[in-house]
mmCIF file of C-alpha atoms and ligand atoms in Angstrom:
data_model
loop_
_atom_site.group_PDB
_atom_site.id
_atom_site.type_symbol
_atom_site.label_atom_id
_atom_site.label_comp_id
_atom_site.label_asym_id
_atom_site.label_seq_id
_atom_site.Cartn_x
_atom_site.Cartn_y
_atom_site.Cartn_z
ATOM 1 C CA MET E 245 126.295 92.400 242.127
ATOM 2 C CA SER E 246 124.633 94.347 239.327
ATOM 3 C CA LEU E 247 126.617 96.412 236.848
ATOM 4 C CA ALA E 248 123.545 98.442 235.952
ATOM 5 C CA HIS E 249 124.632 101.713 237.497
ATOM 6 C CA GLY E 250 125.214 105.060 235.869
ATOM 7 C CA HIS E 251 123.273 106.210 232.821
ATOM 8 C CA HIS E 252 120.585 103.691 231.895
ATOM 9 C CA TYR E 253 120.167 103.132 228.163
ATOM 10 C CA LEU E 254 116.609 102.685 226.910
ATOM 11 C CA ALA E 255 117.206 100.807 223.661
ATOM 12 C CA ILE E 256 113.553 100.158 222.805
ATOM 13 C CA PRO E 257 111.875 101.277 219.580
ATOM 14 C CA GLY E 258 110.127 104.253 221.094
ATOM 15 C CA PRO E 259 110.116 106.280 223.135
ATOM 16 C CA SER E 260 113.706 106.818 222.113
ATOM 17 C CA VAL E 261 116.591 108.396 223.991
ATOM 18 C CA ILE E 262 115.854 112.051 224.755
ATOM 19 C CA PRO E 263 118.930 114.220 224.139
ATOM 20 C CA ASP E 264 120.151 116.370 227.026
ATOM 21 C CA ARG E 265 119.600 119.419 224.849
ATOM 22 C CA VAL E 266 115.926 118.522 224.381
ATOM 23 C CA GLN E 267 115.517 117.897 228.106
ATOM 24 C CA ARG E 268 117.120 121.230 228.919
ATOM 25 C CA ALA E 269 114.952 123.054 226.401
ATOM 26 C CA MET E 270 111.878 121.644 228.129
ATOM 27 C CA HIS E 271 113.046 122.408 231.646
ATOM 28 C CA ARG E 272 111.370 125.765 232.168
ATOM 29 C CA ALA E 273 108.401 127.466 233.768
ATOM 30 C CA SER E 274 105.139 127.604 231.831
ATOM 31 C CA PRO E 275 105.392 130.139 229.032
ATOM 32 C CA ASN E 276 102.753 132.624 227.997
ATOM 33 C CA ILE E 277 100.444 130.834 225.575
ATOM 34 C CA TYR E 278 98.766 133.990 224.260
ATOM 35 C CA GLU E 279 101.710 135.704 222.681
ATOM 36 C CA GLY E 280 105.450 135.730 222.323
ATOM 37 C CA GLU E 281 108.079 133.060 221.892
ATOM 38 C CA LEU E 282 105.789 130.044 221.910
ATOM 39 C CA HIS E 283 103.928 131.365 218.875
ATOM 40 C CA GLU E 284 107.152 131.864 216.987
ATOM 41 C CA ILE E 285 108.349 128.394 217.902
ATOM 42 C CA THR E 286 105.115 126.791 216.746
ATOM 43 C CA ARG E 287 105.182 128.611 213.422
ATOM 44 C CA SER E 288 108.840 127.684 212.957
ATOM 45 C CA VAL E 289 108.417 123.952 213.534
ATOM 46 C CA ILE E 290 105.902 123.647 210.696
ATOM 47 C CA PRO E 291 108.305 124.220 207.776
ATOM 48 C CA ASP E 292 110.955 122.139 209.525
ATOM 49 C CA LEU E 293 108.650 119.175 210.002
ATOM 50 C CA LYS E 294 107.895 119.366 206.275
ATOM 51 C CA ARG E 295 111.607 119.390 205.537
ATOM 52 C CA VAL E 296 112.067 116.209 207.545
ATOM 53 C CA ALA E 297 109.153 114.509 205.743
ATOM 54 C CA ARG E 298 110.399 115.896 202.398
ATOM 55 C CA THR E 299 107.116 117.427 201.441
ATOM 56 C CA GLU E 300 105.410 120.609 200.341
ATOM 57 C CA ALA E 301 102.162 119.248 201.758
ATOM 58 C CA GLN E 302 100.438 120.762 204.755
ATOM 59 C CA VAL E 303 100.914 119.467 208.260
ATOM 60 C CA ALA E 304 98.451 119.361 211.163
ATOM 61 C CA LEU E 305 99.848 119.158 214.693
ATOM 62 C CA TYR E 306 97.999 117.086 217.260
ATOM 63 C CA ILE E 307 98.386 116.589 220.969
ATOM 64 C CA GLY E 308 98.347 112.820 221.072
ATOM 65 C CA ASN E 309 100.462 109.802 220.296
ATOM 66 C CA GLY E 310 100.792 107.869 217.061
ATOM 67 C CA HIS E 311 97.418 106.254 217.540
ATOM 68 C CA ALA E 312 95.865 109.722 217.571
ATOM 69 C CA ALA E 313 97.484 110.512 214.228
ATOM 70 C CA TRP E 314 96.210 107.206 212.827
ATOM 71 C CA GLU E 315 92.667 108.199 213.771
ATOM 72 C CA ALA E 316 93.049 111.791 212.614
ATOM 73 C CA ALA E 317 94.319 110.715 209.209
ATOM 74 C CA LEU E 318 91.492 108.248 208.638
ATOM 75 C CA ALA E 319 88.798 110.566 209.981
ATOM 76 C CA ASN E 320 89.669 113.339 207.547
ATOM 77 C CA VAL E 321 89.300 111.331 204.353
ATOM 78 C CA THR E 322 86.751 108.586 204.956
ATOM 79 C CA SER E 323 83.043 107.939 205.478
ATOM 80 C CA PRO E 324 81.405 104.916 207.086
ATOM 81 C CA GLY E 325 81.193 102.041 204.621
ATOM 82 C CA ASP E 326 84.361 103.013 202.747
ATOM 83 C CA ARG E 327 86.870 100.274 202.217
ATOM 84 C CA VAL E 328 90.566 100.642 203.014
ATOM 85 C CA LEU E 329 93.242 98.321 201.696
ATOM 86 C CA VAL E 330 95.667 97.566 204.522
ATOM 87 C CA LEU E 331 99.165 96.323 203.702
ATOM 88 C CA ALA E 332 100.352 94.458 206.784
ATOM 89 C CA THR E 333 103.960 93.536 207.464
ATOM 90 C CA GLY E 334 103.515 93.199 211.216
ATOM 91 C CA ARG E 335 101.418 94.160 214.194
ATOM 92 C CA PHE E 336 101.086 97.867 213.415
ATOM 93 C CA GLY E 337 99.346 97.375 210.078
ATOM 94 C CA HIS E 338 96.750 95.263 211.867
ATOM 95 C CA GLY E 339 96.429 97.889 214.608
ATOM 96 C CA TRP E 340 95.677 100.638 212.096
ATOM 97 C CA SER E 341 93.182 98.330 210.437
ATOM 98 C CA GLU E 342 91.377 97.719 213.752
ATOM 99 C CA MET E 343 91.099 101.447 214.220
ATOM 100 C CA ALA E 344 89.631 101.791 210.725
ATOM 101 C CA ARG E 345 86.952 99.262 211.633
ATOM 102 C CA THR E 346 85.864 101.283 214.669
ATOM 103 C CA LEU E 347 85.357 104.261 212.344
ATOM 104 C CA GLY E 348 82.872 102.201 210.359
ATOM 105 C CA LEU E 349 85.301 101.397 207.559
ATOM 106 C CA GLU E 350 85.739 98.007 205.950
ATOM 107 C CA PRO E 351 89.385 97.049 206.071
ATOM 108 C CA GLN E 352 90.591 94.621 203.426
ATOM 109 C CA ILE E 353 93.877 93.234 204.693
ATOM 110 C CA LEU E 354 96.694 92.029 202.486
ATOM 111 C CA ASP E 355 98.937 90.190 204.905
ATOM 112 C CA PHE E 356 102.544 89.860 203.778
ATOM 113 C CA GLY E 357 103.676 87.959 206.844
ATOM 114 C CA GLU E 358 106.248 89.147 209.359
ATOM 115 C CA GLU E 359 109.558 88.890 207.562
ATOM 116 C CA SER E 360 109.361 90.707 204.283
ATOM 117 C CA ASP E 361 108.113 93.675 202.321
ATOM 118 C CA VAL E 362 104.777 94.004 200.543
ATOM 119 C CA ASP E 363 104.406 92.468 197.092
ATOM 120 C CA PRO E 364 103.291 95.330 194.818
ATOM 121 C CA ALA E 365 101.799 92.863 192.326
ATOM 122 C CA ARG E 366 99.258 91.747 194.941
ATOM 123 C CA VAL E 367 98.418 95.369 195.711
ATOM 124 C CA GLU E 368 97.821 96.068 192.030
ATOM 125 C CA GLU E 369 95.695 92.962 191.698
ATOM 126 C CA ALA E 370 93.527 93.872 194.698
ATOM 127 C CA LEU E 371 92.980 97.373 193.349
ATOM 128 C CA LYS E 372 92.129 96.131 189.856
ATOM 129 C CA ALA E 373 89.557 93.806 191.405
ATOM 130 C CA ASP E 374 87.860 96.797 193.043
ATOM 131 C CA ARG E 375 85.761 97.682 189.985
ATOM 132 C CA GLU E 376 83.260 99.732 191.958
ATOM 133 C CA GLY E 377 86.009 101.930 193.355
ATOM 134 C CA ARG E 378 85.067 101.258 196.970
ATOM 135 C CA ILE E 379 88.653 101.382 198.243
ATOM 136 C CA LYS E 380 89.182 104.885 199.506
ATOM 137 C CA ALA E 381 92.748 104.539 200.713
ATOM 138 C CA VAL E 382 95.699 102.199 200.792
ATOM 139 C CA LEU E 383 97.235 102.057 204.272
ATOM 140 C CA SER E 384 100.922 101.241 204.209
ATOM 141 C CA VAL E 385 103.351 101.028 207.104
ATOM 142 C CA PHE E 386 106.774 102.266 206.101
ATOM 143 C CA VAL E 387 108.547 100.486 208.946
ATOM 144 C CA ASP E 388 106.537 98.056 211.014
ATOM 145 C CA THR E 389 108.168 98.353 214.403
ATOM 146 C CA SER E 390 107.065 94.894 215.531
ATOM 147 C CA THR E 391 108.991 93.139 212.744
ATOM 148 C CA SER E 392 111.431 95.863 211.609
ATOM 149 C CA VAL E 393 110.332 95.281 208.006
ATOM 150 C CA LEU E 394 110.805 98.350 205.812
ATOM 151 C CA SER E 395 108.452 98.721 202.860
ATOM 152 C CA ASP E 396 109.111 100.173 199.441
ATOM 153 C CA VAL E 397 106.409 102.821 199.568
ATOM 154 C CA GLY E 398 107.267 104.117 196.094
ATOM 155 C CA ALA E 399 106.500 100.673 194.694
ATOM 156 C CA VAL E 400 103.078 100.794 196.348
ATOM 157 C CA ARG E 401 102.430 104.124 194.594
ATOM 158 C CA GLN E 402 103.458 102.499 191.331
ATOM 159 C CA ALA E 403 101.031 99.629 191.946
ATOM 160 C CA ILE E 404 98.172 102.080 192.579
ATOM 161 C CA ASP E 405 99.013 103.957 189.378
ATOM 162 C CA ASN E 406 99.353 100.745 187.374
ATOM 163 C CA ALA E 407 95.897 99.730 188.524
ATOM 164 C CA GLY E 408 94.596 103.144 187.484
ATOM 165 C CA HIS E 409 92.965 103.426 190.912
ATOM 166 C CA SER E 410 92.123 106.700 192.627
ATOM 167 C CA ALA E 411 92.735 105.494 196.201
ATOM 168 C CA LEU E 412 94.807 107.729 198.455
ATOM 169 C CA LEU E 413 98.176 106.401 199.546
ATOM 170 C CA MET E 414 98.484 106.795 203.318
ATOM 171 C CA CYS E 415 101.688 105.956 205.090
ATOM 172 C CA ASP E 416 102.474 105.281 208.734
ATOM 173 C CA CYS E 417 105.932 106.751 209.139
ATOM 174 C CA ILE E 418 105.850 106.798 212.926
ATOM 175 C CA ALA E 419 108.794 104.483 213.571
ATOM 176 C CA SER E 420 111.410 105.965 211.388
ATOM 177 C CA LEU E 421 110.893 109.562 210.300
ATOM 178 C CA GLY E 422 114.337 111.093 210.647
ATOM 179 C CA CYS E 423 115.993 107.632 210.623
ATOM 180 C CA ASP E 424 115.303 105.883 207.316
ATOM 181 C CA ARG E 425 115.218 107.936 204.130
ATOM 182 C CA PHE E 426 111.605 108.902 203.549
ATOM 183 C CA GLU E 427 110.471 111.023 200.583
ATOM 184 C CA MET E 428 106.789 111.863 200.924
ATOM 185 C CA ASP E 429 106.434 113.858 197.705
ATOM 186 C CA ASP E 430 108.835 111.903 195.491
ATOM 187 C CA TRP E 431 107.223 108.630 196.472
ATOM 188 C CA GLY E 432 103.727 109.964 195.841
ATOM 189 C CA VAL E 433 102.394 109.617 199.378
ATOM 190 C CA ASP E 434 99.137 111.538 199.918
ATOM 191 C CA VAL E 435 98.945 111.327 203.724
ATOM 192 C CA THR E 436 101.807 110.668 206.145
ATOM 193 C CA VAL E 437 101.350 110.139 209.859
ATOM 194 C CA THR E 438 104.108 110.313 212.412
ATOM 195 C CA GLY E 439 104.798 110.903 216.085
ATOM 196 C CA CYS E 440 107.424 112.882 217.967
ATOM 197 C CA GLN E 441 108.893 110.196 220.243
ATOM 198 C CA LYS E 442 110.972 108.107 217.886
ATOM 199 C CA GLY E 443 113.287 109.646 215.312
ATOM 200 C CA LEU E 444 112.171 113.095 216.442
ATOM 201 C CA MET E 445 113.659 112.531 219.924
ATOM 202 C CA THR E 446 110.910 114.301 221.912
ATOM 203 C CA PRO E 447 108.865 112.748 224.737
ATOM 204 C CA PRO E 448 105.634 111.063 223.533
ATOM 205 C CA GLY E 449 102.666 113.384 223.252
ATOM 206 C CA MET E 450 102.628 115.077 219.861
ATOM 207 C CA SER E 451 101.829 113.644 216.469
ATOM 208 C CA PHE E 452 101.636 114.979 212.957
ATOM 209 C CA VAL E 453 99.544 114.371 209.876
ATOM 210 C CA PHE E 454 100.902 115.607 206.547
ATOM 211 C CA PHE E 455 98.337 115.794 203.736
ATOM 212 C CA ASN E 456 98.568 116.909 200.122
ATOM 213 C CA GLU E 457 95.957 118.571 197.919
ATOM 214 C CA LYS E 458 94.407 115.323 196.814
ATOM 215 C CA ALA E 459 93.855 114.320 200.444
ATOM 216 C CA GLU E 460 92.549 117.785 201.239
ATOM 217 C CA ALA E 461 89.984 117.397 198.474
ATOM 218 C CA ALA E 462 88.891 114.049 199.924
ATOM 219 C CA ARG E 463 88.117 115.753 203.208
ATOM 220 C CA GLU E 464 85.308 117.750 201.590
ATOM 221 C CA SER E 465 83.054 114.707 201.420
ATOM 222 C CA ALA E 466 84.425 112.775 204.416
ATOM 223 C CA GLN E 467 81.726 112.091 206.982
ATOM 224 C CA ASN E 468 84.085 110.754 209.622
ATOM 225 C CA VAL E 469 85.761 114.109 210.155
ATOM 226 C CA THR E 470 85.008 115.447 213.618
ATOM 227 C CA HIS E 471 85.637 118.777 215.234
ATOM 228 C CA TYR E 472 88.761 117.812 217.144
ATOM 229 C CA TRP E 473 90.466 115.784 214.420
ATOM 230 C CA ASP E 474 89.596 118.125 211.554
ATOM 231 C CA TRP E 475 92.930 118.990 210.015
ATOM 232 C CA GLN E 476 91.563 122.095 208.344
ATOM 233 C CA ARG E 477 91.039 123.693 211.742
ATOM 234 C CA ARG E 478 94.743 123.289 212.448
ATOM 235 C CA THR E 479 96.323 124.640 209.306
ATOM 236 C CA GLY E 480 96.470 128.153 207.983
ATOM 237 C CA VAL E 481 94.736 129.396 211.112
ATOM 238 C CA GLU E 482 94.568 133.003 212.211
ATOM 239 C CA GLU E 483 94.258 132.409 215.914
ATOM 240 C CA TYR E 484 97.190 130.700 217.561
ATOM 241 C CA TYR E 485 94.824 128.942 219.949
ATOM 242 C CA GLN E 486 93.363 127.025 217.004
ATOM 243 C CA TYR E 487 96.559 125.176 216.140
ATOM 244 C CA PHE E 488 95.770 122.787 218.954
ATOM 245 C CA ASP E 489 92.058 123.349 219.406
ATOM 246 C CA GLY E 490 92.880 124.459 222.921
ATOM 247 C CA THR E 491 95.946 124.905 225.067
ATOM 248 C CA ALA E 492 99.221 124.349 223.251
ATOM 249 C CA PRO E 493 101.514 121.492 224.327
ATOM 250 C CA THR E 494 103.904 124.125 225.621
ATOM 251 C CA HIS E 495 106.931 122.117 226.707
ATOM 252 C CA HIS E 496 106.706 119.660 223.858
ATOM 253 C CA LEU E 497 107.033 122.551 221.457
ATOM 254 C CA TYR E 498 110.256 123.696 223.094
ATOM 255 C CA GLY E 499 111.583 120.146 223.012
ATOM 256 C CA LEU E 500 110.584 119.586 219.402
ATOM 257 C CA ARG E 501 112.151 122.876 218.328
ATOM 258 C CA GLU E 502 115.448 121.803 219.872
ATOM 259 C CA ALA E 503 115.259 118.313 218.347
ATOM 260 C CA LEU E 504 114.656 119.759 214.885
ATOM 261 C CA ASP E 505 117.605 122.104 215.375
ATOM 262 C CA MET E 506 119.771 119.108 216.181
ATOM 263 C CA ILE E 507 118.622 117.287 213.034
ATOM 264 C CA PHE E 508 119.398 120.231 210.769
ATOM 265 C CA GLU E 509 122.696 121.066 212.445
ATOM 266 C CA GLU E 510 123.825 117.527 211.617
ATOM 267 C CA GLY E 511 122.024 117.569 208.266
ATOM 268 C CA LEU E 512 119.139 115.281 207.378
ATOM 269 C CA GLU E 513 121.200 113.291 204.872
ATOM 270 C CA ALA E 514 123.910 112.841 207.522
ATOM 271 C CA VAL E 515 121.321 111.754 210.077
ATOM 272 C CA TRP E 516 120.090 109.058 207.681
ATOM 273 C CA ALA E 517 123.657 108.000 206.908
ATOM 274 C CA ARG E 518 124.479 107.713 210.621
ATOM 275 C CA HIS E 519 121.465 105.500 211.183
ATOM 276 C CA ARG E 520 122.456 103.352 208.213
ATOM 277 C CA ARG E 521 126.012 102.831 209.417
ATOM 278 C CA LEU E 522 125.044 102.091 213.000
ATOM 279 C CA ALA E 523 122.360 99.676 211.790
ATOM 280 C CA GLY E 524 125.024 97.997 209.657
ATOM 281 C CA ALA E 525 127.021 97.241 212.809
ATOM 282 C CA ILE E 526 123.963 95.718 214.478
ATOM 283 C CA TRP E 527 123.200 93.600 211.427
ATOM 284 C CA ALA E 528 126.816 92.426 211.177
ATOM 285 C CA ALA E 529 126.755 91.350 214.823
ATOM 286 C CA GLY E 530 123.369 89.693 214.397
ATOM 287 C CA GLU E 531 124.473 87.725 211.367
ATOM 288 C CA THR E 532 127.553 86.527 213.236
ATOM 289 C CA TRP E 533 125.557 85.417 216.282
ATOM 290 C CA ALA E 534 123.242 83.558 213.904
ATOM 291 C CA GLN E 535 126.080 81.360 212.636
ATOM 292 C CA GLU E 536 125.559 79.042 215.592
ATOM 293 C CA GLY E 537 122.575 78.522 217.889
ATOM 294 C CA PRO E 538 119.032 79.902 217.822
ATOM 295 C CA MET E 539 119.565 83.596 216.997
ATOM 296 C CA ARG E 540 118.517 85.206 213.745
ATOM 297 C CA LEU E 541 117.697 88.622 212.389
ATOM 298 C CA ASN E 542 114.015 88.691 211.487
ATOM 299 C CA VAL E 543 114.439 90.365 208.100
ATOM 300 C CA LYS E 544 116.799 88.573 205.719
ATOM 301 C CA ASP E 545 116.883 90.990 202.819
ATOM 302 C CA ILE E 546 119.023 94.024 203.717
ATOM 303 C CA SER E 547 116.994 96.334 201.486
ATOM 304 C CA GLN E 548 113.916 95.476 203.577
ATOM 305 C CA ARG E 549 115.542 96.236 206.941
ATOM 306 C CA SER E 550 114.881 99.419 208.857
ATOM 307 C CA CYS E 551 117.795 101.471 210.162
ATOM 308 C CA ALA E 552 115.688 102.454 213.196
ATOM 309 C CA VAL E 553 114.766 99.132 214.769
ATOM 310 C CA THR E 554 115.924 95.517 214.540
ATOM 311 C CA SER E 555 113.850 92.488 215.460
ATOM 312 C CA VAL E 556 115.832 89.441 216.560
ATOM 313 C CA GLY E 557 114.591 85.872 217.105
ATOM 314 C CA ILE E 558 116.451 83.992 219.849
ATOM 315 C CA GLY E 559 114.405 80.901 220.816
ATOM 316 C CA GLU E 560 111.453 80.501 223.160
ATOM 317 C CA GLY E 561 112.084 81.968 226.599
ATOM 318 C CA ASN E 562 115.490 83.352 225.677
ATOM 319 C CA GLY E 563 114.193 86.753 224.608
ATOM 320 C CA ASP E 564 112.677 87.357 228.036
ATOM 321 C CA ARG E 565 115.761 85.998 229.798
ATOM 322 C CA LEU E 566 118.094 88.196 227.812
ATOM 323 C CA ARG E 567 115.947 91.288 228.332
ATOM 324 C CA ALA E 568 115.856 90.696 232.095
ATOM 325 C CA PHE E 569 119.616 90.209 232.231
ATOM 326 C CA MET E 570 120.246 93.332 230.180
ATOM 327 C CA GLU E 571 117.878 95.425 232.271
ATOM 328 C CA HIS E 572 119.062 94.301 235.705
ATOM 329 C CA GLU E 573 122.716 93.503 235.136
ATOM 330 C CA MET E 574 123.825 95.685 232.226
ATOM 331 C CA GLY E 575 121.696 98.824 232.522
ATOM 332 C CA VAL E 576 120.193 98.490 229.046
ATOM 333 C CA THR E 577 116.510 97.992 228.266
ATOM 334 C CA LEU E 578 115.700 96.062 225.089
ATOM 335 C CA GLY E 579 112.308 96.023 223.365
ATOM 336 C CA ILE E 580 109.807 93.205 223.875
ATOM 337 C CA GLY E 581 108.811 90.735 221.155
ATOM 338 C CA LEU E 582 105.707 92.806 220.410
ATOM 339 C CA GLY E 583 103.067 90.965 218.402
ATOM 340 C CA ARG E 584 105.180 87.816 217.983
ATOM 341 C CA ASP E 585 104.178 84.329 219.012
ATOM 342 C CA PRO E 586 105.659 83.356 221.389
ATOM 343 C CA SER E 587 106.833 86.834 222.266
ATOM 344 C CA SER E 588 109.428 85.374 224.645
ATOM 345 C CA ALA E 589 111.361 84.122 221.616
ATOM 346 C CA TRP E 590 112.032 87.654 220.370
ATOM 347 C CA PHE E 591 113.576 90.945 221.344
ATOM 348 C CA ARG E 592 113.931 94.221 219.512
ATOM 349 C CA ILE E 593 116.663 96.807 219.497
ATOM 350 C CA GLY E 594 115.624 100.429 219.087
ATOM 351 C CA HIS E 595 118.374 102.418 217.371
ATOM 352 C CA MET E 596 116.428 105.486 216.390
ATOM 353 C CA GLY E 597 117.218 109.120 216.971
ATOM 354 C CA HIS E 598 119.887 110.079 219.468
ATOM 355 C CA VAL E 599 122.271 107.124 219.048
ATOM 356 C CA ASN E 600 125.962 107.002 218.340
ATOM 357 C CA ALA E 601 128.770 104.494 217.865
ATOM 358 C CA HIS E 602 129.646 103.952 221.501
ATOM 359 C CA MET E 603 126.025 103.379 222.437
ATOM 360 C CA VAL E 604 125.634 100.764 219.711
ATOM 361 C CA MET E 605 128.967 99.061 220.348
ATOM 362 C CA GLY E 606 128.286 99.079 224.103
ATOM 363 C CA LEU E 607 124.859 97.629 223.500
ATOM 364 C CA LEU E 608 126.237 94.851 221.299
ATOM 365 C CA GLY E 609 128.932 94.083 223.879
ATOM 366 C CA CYS E 610 126.286 93.839 226.589
ATOM 367 C CA ILE E 611 124.171 91.478 224.472
ATOM 368 C CA GLU E 612 127.279 89.358 223.882
ATOM 369 C CA THR E 613 127.839 89.290 227.656
ATOM 370 C CA GLY E 614 124.243 88.248 228.195
ATOM 371 C CA LEU E 615 124.513 85.407 225.681
ATOM 372 C CA SER E 616 127.560 84.085 227.527
ATOM 373 C CA ALA E 617 126.076 84.533 230.996
ATOM 374 C CA LEU E 618 122.833 82.806 230.006
ATOM 375 C CA GLN E 619 124.644 80.151 227.979
ATOM 376 C CA ILE E 620 122.666 80.841 224.848
ATOM 377 C CA PRO E 621 124.650 79.327 221.978
ATOM 378 C CA HIS E 622 125.836 81.901 219.444
ATOM 379 C CA GLY E 623 128.401 82.432 216.712
ATOM 380 C CA ARG E 624 131.687 84.056 217.808
ATOM 381 C CA GLY E 625 133.205 87.309 216.632
ATOM 382 C CA ALA E 626 130.102 89.516 216.544
ATOM 383 C CA LEU E 627 131.914 92.561 217.907
ATOM 384 C CA ASP E 628 134.713 92.202 215.370
ATOM 385 C CA ALA E 629 132.112 92.062 212.635
ATOM 386 C CA ALA E 630 130.331 95.125 214.043
ATOM 387 C CA ALA E 631 133.600 97.061 214.260
ATOM 388 C CA GLU E 632 134.421 96.211 210.672
ATOM 389 C CA ALA E 633 131.011 97.447 209.595
ATOM 390 C CA LEU E 634 131.727 100.823 211.186
ATOM 391 C CA VAL E 635 135.083 101.512 209.563
HETATM 392 C C1 PLP C 967 105.146 103.556 217.649
HETATM 393 C C2 PLP C 967 104.343 103.221 216.444
HETATM 394 C C3 PLP C 967 102.948 103.405 216.390
HETATM 395 C C4 PLP C 967 102.142 103.841 217.571
HETATM 396 O O1 PLP C 967 102.521 105.036 218.106
HETATM 397 P P1 PLP C 967 102.023 105.408 219.571
HETATM 398 O O2 PLP C 967 102.652 106.710 219.822
HETATM 399 O O3 PLP C 967 102.512 104.319 220.463
HETATM 400 O O4 PLP C 967 100.546 105.473 219.532
HETATM 401 C C5 PLP C 967 102.297 103.115 215.218
HETATM 402 N N1 PLP C 967 102.953 102.674 214.148
HETATM 403 C C6 PLP C 967 104.272 102.470 214.163
HETATM 404 C C7 PLP C 967 104.945 101.963 212.935
HETATM 405 C C8 PLP C 967 105.006 102.736 215.312
HETATM 406 O O5 PLP C 967 106.329 102.520 215.324
#
């Protein structure tokens, strides 16, 4: 007999749980795309997206997922033959790098492994070694969703400045915008890319590229910029139709508007604090399970852990077994061991966006049940530890 009835909980790191309010906002007939409410909504989401990214920079809206924003960001500032310095802390850094290669760029990868943050000293060294100034941009991943490593993006800026290098700082903030504190302007990020289906609680299908004046200037000489990805065509436009270079993503805009309302009703600082406290419960449980048996949290240093996603090692085969048990018996879907070898030794918990205490405590209780049912050895008292972390 399965206990997986009632509301299923998709606890993967994107797409995240879609709030009822967002679903209701999207449940409507097609609106007029030539005038009226949809235009107002589109114009109103722009300043609010900037508020979430903490920037005065411009933002271009794209119909596409995070990969689309990756390509758009690179296309607007690079030319074939340019080098990009990629800071990899997991699978997503490598993915962005592969995309750069297909645009005719030469990625230079600094691989920091899968468990910890970038080392700014190595970034500085690599930039100092670039005497001809061939590196056009530094690609950093704020939270690599495959490993749940969170990077100190401000320290990367510092390394670029210390090296006296003119490279743009580009940041993939897809996993955790609206989850982990992110300060585009204060941290000196020139280009930020993000998507709508993680912390922004909207179904996948829209993505955003924020770019400052320095990045805008780089576009002038960029040969990779194409008609559709050109961010200039999507900002400061007269004709509404141009925001999307075609038909607007009508229902996504309604959903996004509602999601942004929810974020600001709670308050962005409060949203970050909620993610931090709920993550603390997950970490406390994880550390307790790790006291006996094969389980361990992937990232040891708390300051390098994301509050949006947690990667957990559990021994070969056990990750897949636990995920199957959770899905079929408990009604909870956990994330796969994306990019890990062997992937069956890992699972990931998505705790981004529309999550609260009872979801997290229920999730932890279900994992505990799975560990018992599957006889995976684990330390005792994880739920006590999680409860203590919440009070
Ligand atoms: C989800 C994610 C992506 C990819 O986004 P898609 O919408 O799946 O294309 C890229 N980078 C990071 C860090 C992500 O979390």
